[in-house]
Amino acid sequence: MDLAFLHPLYEHPGPWASVYVDTSSHTESTPHERSLVAAAVSRELAAQGADEPTRAAVHRAVDELRHSSEPHGRAFFARSGEVVLDPPLAHAPPGTSAHWAPLPRTTPLLELAGEDAVCVVAYVDRRGAEFELRGSRGSQDVGAVVGRQWPVLLPALRAGPGHRRLAPTASGAWGDPGRHFQLRVENTWEHNAAEIADALAVCQEETRADLLVLVGEVRERHAVRERLPQRLHDLVVETRQGTGGRLLDEDVERARAEHVCRRAAAELARFLAARSPDAEGRTAAVEGVPALVEAAREHRIDELLVRPAGPDAHREVWIGEAPDQLAVRRTDLRTPGEQHSWASRADDALLRSAVATDAPALSVTAAAAGEAPAGGLGALLRWT
C-alpha cells in the first residue's frame, strides 16, 4: 500500500481522533441510525478525553453520512476542531469505532482501504474485446477493440459430404480450399489477439489497474495473455464467460481477493527469505518491536509488513514529535533538545515512520503463513 496519502496526518502534532464508520447496510431507517452513530462516536471520544471542537467536527462529518450510499464505510481523522482526512474504505470495518490517541489510528487502513484492487475485465472473443473497469465503487466501460472480420466463406466450401472441391493455389496447383480458409482465419485471429493485447496494455497503464481479468473461451484467453507484455503476466486472471455475458460482482470480488492473497504471500515469502543471514551474518529483514524501532530510527525500513492481529501490534512504545523519534523505553527516547514524549501503539508509530520515509506497508493477514512475522510486525530493510 502506497502511504503517500497519509502525509497530512503527520504534518501536525496530535492528539488525534480516528473514527471508522460502517456504511455497508442501507435500509429505510439508515438516516436515523447514522445520526445515532454520530452521537455515540462523539460520546466515546469524550470518554477518552477528546476536546469539544474536535468532537463536534467528527460529529458533523459522521452525521453527514445519513444519506450516503457508500458501499463499505469511511474513516475520519481529526484534530483541533478539523477533519484533516476522510478516506473511503474498500471493505466494511467490523463495526464503527472511535480512538483518541497521540497518533492517528491508521493501521486498520492496511486492510480496510489499502487493497482495493482495481481491475480491468476484458470480454474476449475472436471478433474483438470489450473492456470494463471494476472496483469497490462500481464499474464503467473503458473501451473496446473491433478486430478484423472473418474472410467470407466461399461457395466451394459449402459443398456437401462426398463432394469436397479443390481450388487452384497461388502457384497454380490444385489444393484444398478449406485449408487455405483456415489459415486465413488463424491469421485474422492472431492479428485480433495482438490488437486486443496492445489495447489492454494501454488500458492498464491509463487506469493503473492492479488486475486484468480475461473472460472468454480458453484458446482466446490464452492467445491474448501470451501477447501481453511480460510485466503484466502476473496481473492476469482467466475465467470463462459469466452469467448473462458479464462477470457477477462476486466473481470479480473473488478474483480481487485472490490477487490480494497472492501479493501478500509473495511479499511474505520475500521477507522470510531476507531474514535468513547471508554469508557475512547480515540479514535484509527484521521482526519484533526492538529491531523495528532501531530500523525506523535509522530510516532503514524499505517495506513494513503488518499482521494487525499480532500481539506486538498494540505493544506500547514511546514517541517524540519527529517520526524517527521512537523507542522501546521512555528513557531511551530522551535526546538533547527533545522535550516531549508520549506512549503509542507500536504499529501506528512504525506506520508514521514508514510514511515519513516513503516506504510502503502491507497487511500479510491474507497470506496466513503461520505466525510470520513474529509478533505481527516485520520489515524489509533498505540496506544491511
PDB file of N, CA and C in Angstrom, residues 51-130:
ATOM      1  N   ASP A  51     -11.154  16.837  22.922  1.00  0.00           N
ATOM      2  CA  ASP A  51     -11.647  18.190  23.123  1.00  0.00           C
ATOM      3  C   ASP A  51     -12.964  18.394  22.380  1.00  0.00           C
ATOM      4  N   GLU A  52     -13.748  19.353  22.851  1.00  0.00           N
ATOM      5  CA  GLU A  52     -15.084  19.574  22.299  1.00  0.00           C
ATOM      6  C   GLU A  52     -15.069  19.975  20.823  1.00  0.00           C
ATOM      7  N   PRO A  53     -14.190  20.920  20.367  1.00  0.00           N
ATOM      8  CA  PRO A  53     -14.195  21.278  18.947  1.00  0.00           C
ATOM      9  C   PRO A  53     -13.946  20.080  18.029  1.00  0.00           C
ATOM     10  N   THR A  54     -13.038  19.191  18.429  1.00  0.00           N
ATOM     11  CA  THR A  54     -12.758  18.019  17.597  1.00  0.00           C
ATOM     12  C   THR A  54     -13.941  17.058  17.609  1.00  0.00           C
ATOM     13  N   ARG A  55     -14.553  16.873  18.765  1.00  0.00           N
ATOM     14  CA  ARG A  55     -15.741  16.016  18.833  1.00  0.00           C
ATOM     15  C   ARG A  55     -16.845  16.570  17.933  1.00  0.00           C
ATOM     16  N   ALA A  56     -17.019  17.881  17.945  1.00  0.00           N
ATOM     17  CA  ALA A  56     -18.068  18.492  17.123  1.00  0.00           C
ATOM     18  C   ALA A  56     -17.784  18.304  15.638  1.00  0.00           C
ATOM     19  N   ALA A  57     -16.517  18.436  15.243  1.00  0.00           N
ATOM     20  CA  ALA A  57     -16.154  18.259  13.835  1.00  0.00           C
ATOM     21  C   ALA A  57     -16.420  16.828  13.376  1.00  0.00           C
ATOM     22  N   VAL A  58     -16.068  15.880  14.225  1.00  0.00           N
ATOM     23  CA  VAL A  58     -16.307  14.475  13.888  1.00  0.00           C
ATOM     24  C   VAL A  58     -17.800  14.184  13.862  1.00  0.00           C
ATOM     25  N   HIS A  59     -18.535  14.720  14.815  1.00  0.00           N
ATOM     26  CA  HIS A  59     -19.987  14.506  14.860  1.00  0.00           C
ATOM     27  C   HIS A  59     -20.631  14.983  13.565  1.00  0.00           C
ATOM     28  N   ARG A  60     -20.250  16.170  13.101  1.00  0.00           N
ATOM     29  CA  ARG A  60     -20.829  16.698  11.849  1.00  0.00           C
ATOM     30  C   ARG A  60     -20.476  15.800  10.667  1.00  0.00           C
ATOM     31  N   ALA A  61     -19.216  15.384  10.605  1.00  0.00           N
ATOM     32  CA  ALA A  61     -18.768  14.567   9.478  1.00  0.00           C
ATOM     33  C   ALA A  61     -19.489  13.229   9.419  1.00  0.00           C
ATOM     34  N   VAL A  62     -19.644  12.573  10.568  1.00  0.00           N
ATOM     35  CA  VAL A  62     -20.336  11.283  10.595  1.00  0.00           C
ATOM     36  C   VAL A  62     -21.821  11.474  10.313  1.00  0.00           C
ATOM     37  N   ASP A  63     -22.394  12.539  10.865  1.00  0.00           N
ATOM     38  CA  ASP A  63     -23.823  12.798  10.658  1.00  0.00           C
ATOM     39  C   ASP A  63     -24.141  13.060   9.192  1.00  0.00           C
ATOM     40  N   GLU A  64     -23.180  13.615   8.446  1.00  0.00           N
ATOM     41  CA  GLU A  64     -23.386  13.882   7.020  1.00  0.00           C
ATOM     42  C   GLU A  64     -23.467  12.607   6.195  1.00  0.00           C
ATOM     43  N   LEU A  65     -23.170  11.470   6.799  1.00  0.00           N
ATOM     44  CA  LEU A  65     -23.297  10.185   6.100  1.00  0.00           C
ATOM     45  C   LEU A  65     -24.721   9.636   6.165  1.00  0.00           C
ATOM     46  N   ARG A  66     -25.652  10.412   6.728  1.00  0.00           N
ATOM     47  CA  ARG A  66     -27.021   9.911   6.893  1.00  0.00           C
ATOM     48  C   ARG A  66     -27.591   9.351   5.606  1.00  0.00           C
ATOM     49  N   HIS A  67     -27.394  10.058   4.502  1.00  0.00           N
ATOM     50  CA  HIS A  67     -27.996   9.639   3.233  1.00  0.00           C
ATOM     51  C   HIS A  67     -26.950   9.091   2.253  1.00  0.00           C
ATOM     52  N   SER A  68     -25.779   8.772   2.771  1.00  0.00           N
ATOM     53  CA  SER A  68     -24.717   8.257   1.908  1.00  0.00           C
ATOM     54  C   SER A  68     -25.035   6.831   1.451  1.00  0.00           C
ATOM     55  N   SER A  69     -24.714   6.550   0.202  1.00  0.00           N
ATOM     56  CA  SER A  69     -24.892   5.195  -0.335  1.00  0.00           C
ATOM     57  C   SER A  69     -23.561   4.473  -0.475  1.00  0.00           C
ATOM     58  N   GLU A  70     -22.545   4.967   0.212  1.00  0.00           N
ATOM     59  CA  GLU A  70     -21.233   4.318   0.138  1.00  0.00           C
ATOM     60  C   GLU A  70     -21.361   2.851   0.528  1.00  0.00           C
ATOM     61  N   PRO A  71     -20.741   1.958  -0.267  1.00  0.00           N
ATOM     62  CA  PRO A  71     -20.975   0.521  -0.054  1.00  0.00           C
ATOM     63  C   PRO A  71     -20.249  -0.089   1.133  1.00  0.00           C
ATOM     64  N   HIS A  72     -19.217   0.576   1.661  1.00  0.00           N
ATOM     65  CA  HIS A  72     -18.420  -0.067   2.705  1.00  0.00           C
ATOM     66  C   HIS A  72     -18.284   0.788   3.964  1.00  0.00           C
ATOM     67  N   GLY A  73     -17.723   1.945   3.819  1.00  0.00           N
ATOM     68  CA  GLY A  73     -17.536   2.769   5.000  1.00  0.00           C
ATOM     69  C   GLY A  73     -16.583   3.912   4.742  1.00  0.00           C
ATOM     70  N   ARG A  74     -16.276   4.644   5.807  1.00  0.00           N
ATOM     71  CA  ARG A  74     -15.385   5.794   5.697  1.00  0.00           C
ATOM     72  C   ARG A  74     -14.624   5.960   7.007  1.00  0.00           C
ATOM     73  N   ALA A  75     -13.405   6.467   6.886  1.00  0.00           N
ATOM     74  CA  ALA A  75     -12.591   6.769   8.059  1.00  0.00           C
ATOM     75  C   ALA A  75     -12.457   8.284   8.193  1.00  0.00           C
ATOM     76  N   PHE A  76     -12.388   8.770   9.426  1.00  0.00           N
ATOM     77  CA  PHE A  76     -12.228  10.194   9.696  1.00  0.00           C
ATOM     78  C   PHE A  76     -11.067  10.385  10.670  1.00  0.00           C
ATOM     79  N   PHE A  77     -10.190  11.336  10.334  1.00  0.00           N
ATOM     80  CA  PHE A  77      -9.067  11.666  11.203  1.00  0.00           C
ATOM     81  C   PHE A  77      -9.129  13.168  11.473  1.00  0.00           C
ATOM     82  N   ALA A  78      -9.252  13.520  12.753  1.00  0.00           N
ATOM     83  CA  ALA A  78      -9.489  14.918  13.117  1.00  0.00           C
ATOM     84  C   ALA A  78      -8.612  15.353  14.283  1.00  0.00           C
ATOM     85  N   ARG A  79      -8.313  16.652  14.310  1.00  0.00           N
ATOM     86  CA  ARG A  79      -7.568  17.261  15.409  1.00  0.00           C
ATOM     87  C   ARG A  79      -7.912  18.752  15.458  1.00  0.00           C
ATOM     88  N   SER A  80      -7.849  19.327  16.630  1.00  0.00           N
ATOM     89  CA  SER A  80      -8.034  20.769  16.802  1.00  0.00           C
ATOM     90  C   SER A  80      -9.281  21.286  16.083  1.00  0.00           C
ATOM     91  N   GLY A  81     -10.372  20.548  16.159  1.00  0.00           N
ATOM     92  CA  GLY A  81     -11.628  21.000  15.594  1.00  0.00           C
ATOM     93  C   GLY A  81     -11.747  20.874  14.093  1.00  0.00           C
ATOM     94  N   GLU A  82     -10.901  20.067  13.448  1.00  0.00           N
ATOM     95  CA  GLU A  82     -10.925  19.942  11.984  1.00  0.00           C
ATOM     96  C   GLU A  82     -10.734  18.489  11.560  1.00  0.00           C
ATOM     97  N   VAL A  83     -11.549  18.037  10.621  1.00  0.00           N
ATOM     98  CA  VAL A  83     -11.337  16.736   9.997  1.00  0.00           C
ATOM     99  C   VAL A  83     -10.288  16.920   8.914  1.00  0.00           C
ATOM    100  N   VAL A  84      -9.131  16.314   9.090  1.00  0.00           N
ATOM    101  CA  VAL A  84      -7.997  16.513   8.188  1.00  0.00           C
ATOM    102  C   VAL A  84      -8.051  15.561   6.998  1.00  0.00           C
ATOM    103  N   LEU A  85      -8.536  14.344   7.221  1.00  0.00           N
ATOM    104  CA  LEU A  85      -8.554  13.332   6.161  1.00  0.00           C
ATOM    105  C   LEU A  85      -9.750  12.425   6.377  1.00  0.00           C
ATOM    106  N   ASP A  86     -10.446  12.068   5.288  1.00  0.00           N
ATOM    107  CA  ASP A  86     -11.615  11.181   5.411  1.00  0.00           C
ATOM    108  C   ASP A  86     -11.677  10.210   4.237  1.00  0.00           C
ATOM    109  N   PRO A  87     -10.731   9.278   4.146  1.00  0.00           N
ATOM    110  CA  PRO A  87     -10.698   8.339   3.021  1.00  0.00           C
ATOM    111  C   PRO A  87     -11.862   7.355   3.030  1.00  0.00           C
ATOM    112  N   PRO A  88     -12.416   7.036   1.860  1.00  0.00           N
ATOM    113  CA  PRO A  88     -13.415   5.964   1.774  1.00  0.00           C
ATOM    114  C   PRO A  88     -12.751   4.615   1.984  1.00  0.00           C
ATOM    115  N   LEU A  89     -13.524   3.660   2.427  1.00  0.00           N
ATOM    116  CA  LEU A  89     -12.995   2.328   2.694  1.00  0.00           C
ATOM    117  C   LEU A  89     -13.372   1.364   1.578  1.00  0.00           C
ATOM    118  N   ALA A  90     -12.478   0.442   1.290  1.00  0.00           N
ATOM    119  CA  ALA A  90     -12.731  -0.572   0.269  1.00  0.00           C
ATOM    120  C   ALA A  90     -13.424  -1.795   0.839  1.00  0.00           C
ATOM    121  N   HIS A  91     -13.403  -1.924   2.153  1.00  0.00           N
ATOM    122  CA  HIS A  91     -14.059  -3.043   2.842  1.00  0.00           C
ATOM    123  C   HIS A  91     -14.722  -2.490   4.094  1.00  0.00           C
ATOM    124  N   ALA A  92     -15.828  -3.078   4.468  1.00  0.00           N
ATOM    125  CA  ALA A  92     -16.545  -2.604   5.656  1.00  0.00           C
ATOM    126  C   ALA A  92     -15.755  -2.931   6.914  1.00  0.00           C
ATOM    127  N   PRO A  93     -15.635  -1.984   7.833  1.00  0.00           N
ATOM    128  CA  PRO A  93     -14.958  -2.274   9.100  1.00  0.00           C
ATOM    129  C   PRO A  93     -15.844  -3.154   9.982  1.00  0.00           C
ATOM    130  N   PRO A  94     -15.262  -3.808  10.969  1.00  0.00           N
ATOM    131  CA  PRO A  94     -16.068  -4.646  11.867  1.00  0.00           C
ATOM    132  C   PRO A  94     -16.812  -3.789  12.894  1.00  0.00           C
ATOM    133  N   GLY A  95     -17.726  -2.990  12.409  1.00  0.00           N
ATOM    134  CA  GLY A  95     -18.457  -2.082  13.278  1.00  0.00           C
ATOM    135  C   GLY A  95     -17.795  -0.717  13.337  1.00  0.00           C
ATOM    136  N   THR A  96     -18.514   0.254  13.863  1.00  0.00           N
ATOM    137  CA  THR A  96     -17.987   1.609  13.998  1.00  0.00           C
ATOM    138  C   THR A  96     -17.115   1.691  15.254  1.00  0.00           C
ATOM    139  N   SER A  97     -15.986   2.413  15.153  1.00  0.00           N
ATOM    140  CA  SER A  97     -15.073   2.536  16.287  1.00  0.00           C
ATOM    141  C   SER A  97     -14.514   3.951  16.339  1.00  0.00           C
ATOM    142  N   ALA A  98     -14.079   4.372  17.539  1.00  0.00           N
ATOM    143  CA  ALA A  98     -13.509   5.705  17.734  1.00  0.00           C
ATOM    144  C   ALA A  98     -12.306   5.611  18.660  1.00  0.00           C
ATOM    145  N   HIS A  99     -11.239   6.337  18.317  1.00  0.00           N
ATOM    146  CA  HIS A  99      -9.999   6.300  19.092  1.00  0.00           C
ATOM    147  C   HIS A  99      -9.485   7.728  19.291  1.00  0.00           C
ATOM    148  N   TRP A 100      -8.940   8.001  20.468  1.00  0.00           N
ATOM    149  CA  TRP A 100      -8.311   9.285  20.784  1.00  0.00           C
ATOM    150  C   TRP A 100      -6.919   8.978  21.303  1.00  0.00           C
ATOM    151  N   ALA A 101      -5.879   9.393  20.542  1.00  0.00           N
ATOM    152  CA  ALA A 101      -4.522   8.984  20.875  1.00  0.00           C
ATOM    153  C   ALA A 101      -3.523  10.011  20.339  1.00  0.00           C
ATOM    154  N   PRO A 102      -2.274   9.944  20.787  1.00  0.00           N
ATOM    155  CA  PRO A 102      -1.253  10.874  20.295  1.00  0.00           C
ATOM    156  C   PRO A 102      -1.024  10.783  18.788  1.00  0.00           C
ATOM    157  N   LEU A 103      -1.181   9.582  18.226  1.00  0.00           N
ATOM    158  CA  LEU A 103      -1.040   9.385  16.783  1.00  0.00           C
ATOM    159  C   LEU A 103      -2.362   8.930  16.184  1.00  0.00           C
ATOM    160  N   PRO A 104      -2.613   9.256  14.923  1.00  0.00           N
ATOM    161  CA  PRO A 104      -3.823   8.734  14.277  1.00  0.00           C
ATOM    162  C   PRO A 104      -3.766   7.217  14.186  1.00  0.00           C
ATOM    163  N   ARG A 105      -4.908   6.590  14.352  1.00  0.00           N
ATOM    164  CA  ARG A 105      -5.007   5.113  14.322  1.00  0.00           C
ATOM    165  C   ARG A 105      -5.169   4.686  12.869  1.00  0.00           C
ATOM    166  N   THR A 106      -4.032   4.562  12.166  1.00  0.00           N
ATOM    167  CA  THR A 106      -4.054   4.331  10.719  1.00  0.00           C
ATOM    168  C   THR A 106      -3.869   2.878  10.312  1.00  0.00           C
ATOM    169  N   THR A 107      -3.357   2.022  11.183  1.00  0.00           N
ATOM    170  CA  THR A 107      -3.074   0.633  10.789  1.00  0.00           C
ATOM    171  C   THR A 107      -4.280  -0.097  10.199  1.00  0.00           C
ATOM    172  N   PRO A 108      -5.520   0.100  10.708  1.00  0.00           N
ATOM    173  CA  PRO A 108      -6.656  -0.597  10.082  1.00  0.00           C
ATOM    174  C   PRO A 108      -6.826  -0.295   8.594  1.00  0.00           C
ATOM    175  N   LEU A 109      -6.296   0.833   8.125  1.00  0.00           N
ATOM    176  CA  LEU A 109      -6.425   1.165   6.710  1.00  0.00           C
ATOM    177  C   LEU A 109      -5.718   0.149   5.818  1.00  0.00           C
ATOM    178  N   LEU A 110      -4.715  -0.531   6.336  1.00  0.00           N
ATOM    179  CA  LEU A 110      -3.998  -1.509   5.515  1.00  0.00           C
ATOM    180  C   LEU A 110      -4.924  -2.605   5.020  1.00  0.00           C
ATOM    181  N   GLU A 111      -5.951  -2.939   5.815  1.00  0.00           N
ATOM    182  CA  GLU A 111      -6.896  -3.975   5.404  1.00  0.00           C
ATOM    183  C   GLU A 111      -8.217  -3.397   4.909  1.00  0.00           C
ATOM    184  N   LEU A 112      -8.573  -2.223   5.386  1.00  0.00           N
ATOM    185  CA  LEU A 112      -9.878  -1.667   5.028  1.00  0.00           C
ATOM    186  C   LEU A 112      -9.825  -0.772   3.803  1.00  0.00           C
ATOM    187  N   ALA A 113      -8.663  -0.212   3.509  1.00  0.00           N
ATOM    188  CA  ALA A 113      -8.579   0.711   2.372  1.00  0.00           C
ATOM    189  C   ALA A 113      -7.403   0.429   1.455  1.00  0.00           C
ATOM    190  N   GLY A 114      -6.424  -0.344   1.918  1.00  0.00           N
ATOM    191  CA  GLY A 114      -5.189  -0.466   1.165  1.00  0.00           C
ATOM    192  C   GLY A 114      -5.207  -1.417  -0.001  1.00  0.00           C
ATOM    193  N   GLU A 115      -6.097  -2.379  -0.032  1.00  0.00           N
ATOM    194  CA  GLU A 115      -6.050  -3.386  -1.080  1.00  0.00           C
ATOM    195  C   GLU A 115      -7.327  -3.403  -1.903  1.00  0.00           C
ATOM    196  N   ASP A 116      -7.758  -2.230  -2.314  1.00  0.00           N
ATOM    197  CA  ASP A 116      -8.896  -2.136  -3.221  1.00  0.00           C
ATOM    198  C   ASP A 116      -8.386  -2.365  -4.635  1.00  0.00           C
ATOM    199  N   ALA A 117      -8.203  -3.633  -4.958  1.00  0.00           N
ATOM    200  CA  ALA A 117      -7.600  -3.982  -6.239  1.00  0.00           C
ATOM    201  C   ALA A 117      -8.539  -3.608  -7.388  1.00  0.00           C
ATOM    202  N   VAL A 118      -8.178  -2.548  -8.100  1.00  0.00           N
ATOM    203  CA  VAL A 118      -8.954  -2.141  -9.273  1.00  0.00           C
ATOM    204  C   VAL A 118      -8.602  -3.068 -10.426  1.00  0.00           C
ATOM    205  N   CYS A 119      -9.602  -3.535 -11.155  1.00  0.00           N
ATOM    206  CA  CYS A 119      -9.307  -4.462 -12.238  1.00  0.00           C
ATOM    207  C   CYS A 119      -9.997  -4.051 -13.533  1.00  0.00           C
ATOM    208  N   VAL A 120      -9.352  -4.412 -14.630  1.00  0.00           N
ATOM    209  CA  VAL A 120      -9.955  -4.275 -15.953  1.00  0.00           C
ATOM    210  C   VAL A 120     -10.406  -5.655 -16.384  1.00  0.00           C
ATOM    211  N   VAL A 121     -11.698  -5.797 -16.645  1.00  0.00           N
ATOM    212  CA  VAL A 121     -12.246  -7.049 -17.141  1.00  0.00           C
ATOM    213  C   VAL A 121     -12.330  -6.962 -18.656  1.00  0.00           C
ATOM    214  N   ALA A 122     -11.694  -7.891 -19.347  1.00  0.00           N
ATOM    215  CA  ALA A 122     -11.703  -7.919 -20.814  1.00  0.00           C
ATOM    216  C   ALA A 122     -12.541  -9.097 -21.284  1.00  0.00           C
ATOM    217  N   TYR A 123     -13.653  -8.796 -21.950  1.00  0.00           N
ATOM    218  CA  TYR A 123     -14.521  -9.840 -22.513  1.00  0.00           C
ATOM    219  C   TYR A 123     -14.033 -10.093 -23.936  1.00  0.00           C
ATOM    220  N   VAL A 124     -13.396 -11.249 -24.122  1.00  0.00           N
ATOM    221  CA  VAL A 124     -12.651 -11.522 -25.348  1.00  0.00           C
ATOM    222  C   VAL A 124     -13.366 -12.556 -26.200  1.00  0.00           C
ATOM    223  N   ASP A 125     -13.455 -12.281 -27.508  1.00  0.00           N
ATOM    224  CA  ASP A 125     -13.825 -13.313 -28.475  1.00  0.00           C
ATOM    225  C   ASP A 125     -13.010 -13.064 -29.734  1.00  0.00           C
ATOM    226  N   ARG A 126     -13.268 -13.820 -30.782  1.00  0.00           N
ATOM    227  CA  ARG A 126     -12.421 -13.727 -31.970  1.00  0.00           C
ATOM    228  C   ARG A 126     -12.701 -12.480 -32.815  1.00  0.00           C
ATOM    229  N   ARG A 127     -13.743 -11.767 -32.480  1.00  0.00           N
ATOM    230  CA  ARG A 127     -14.045 -10.538 -33.231  1.00  0.00           C
ATOM    231  C   ARG A 127     -13.476  -9.300 -32.567  1.00  0.00           C
ATOM    232  N   GLY A 128     -13.056  -9.418 -31.313  1.00  0.00           N
ATOM    233  CA  GLY A 128     -12.532  -8.255 -30.605  1.00  0.00           C
ATOM    234  C   GLY A 128     -12.703  -8.408 -29.108  1.00  0.00           C
ATOM    235  N   ALA A 129     -12.841  -7.290 -28.416  1.00  0.00           N
ATOM    236  CA  ALA A 129     -12.972  -7.336 -26.962  1.00  0.00           C
ATOM    237  C   ALA A 129     -13.627  -6.063 -26.450  1.00  0.00           C
ATOM    238  N   GLU A 130     -14.262  -6.169 -25.295  1.00  0.00           N
ATOM    239  CA  GLU A 130     -14.795  -5.017 -24.582  1.00  0.00           C
ATOM    240  C   GLU A 130     -14.135  -4.959 -23.215  1.00  0.00           C
TER     241      GLU A 130
END
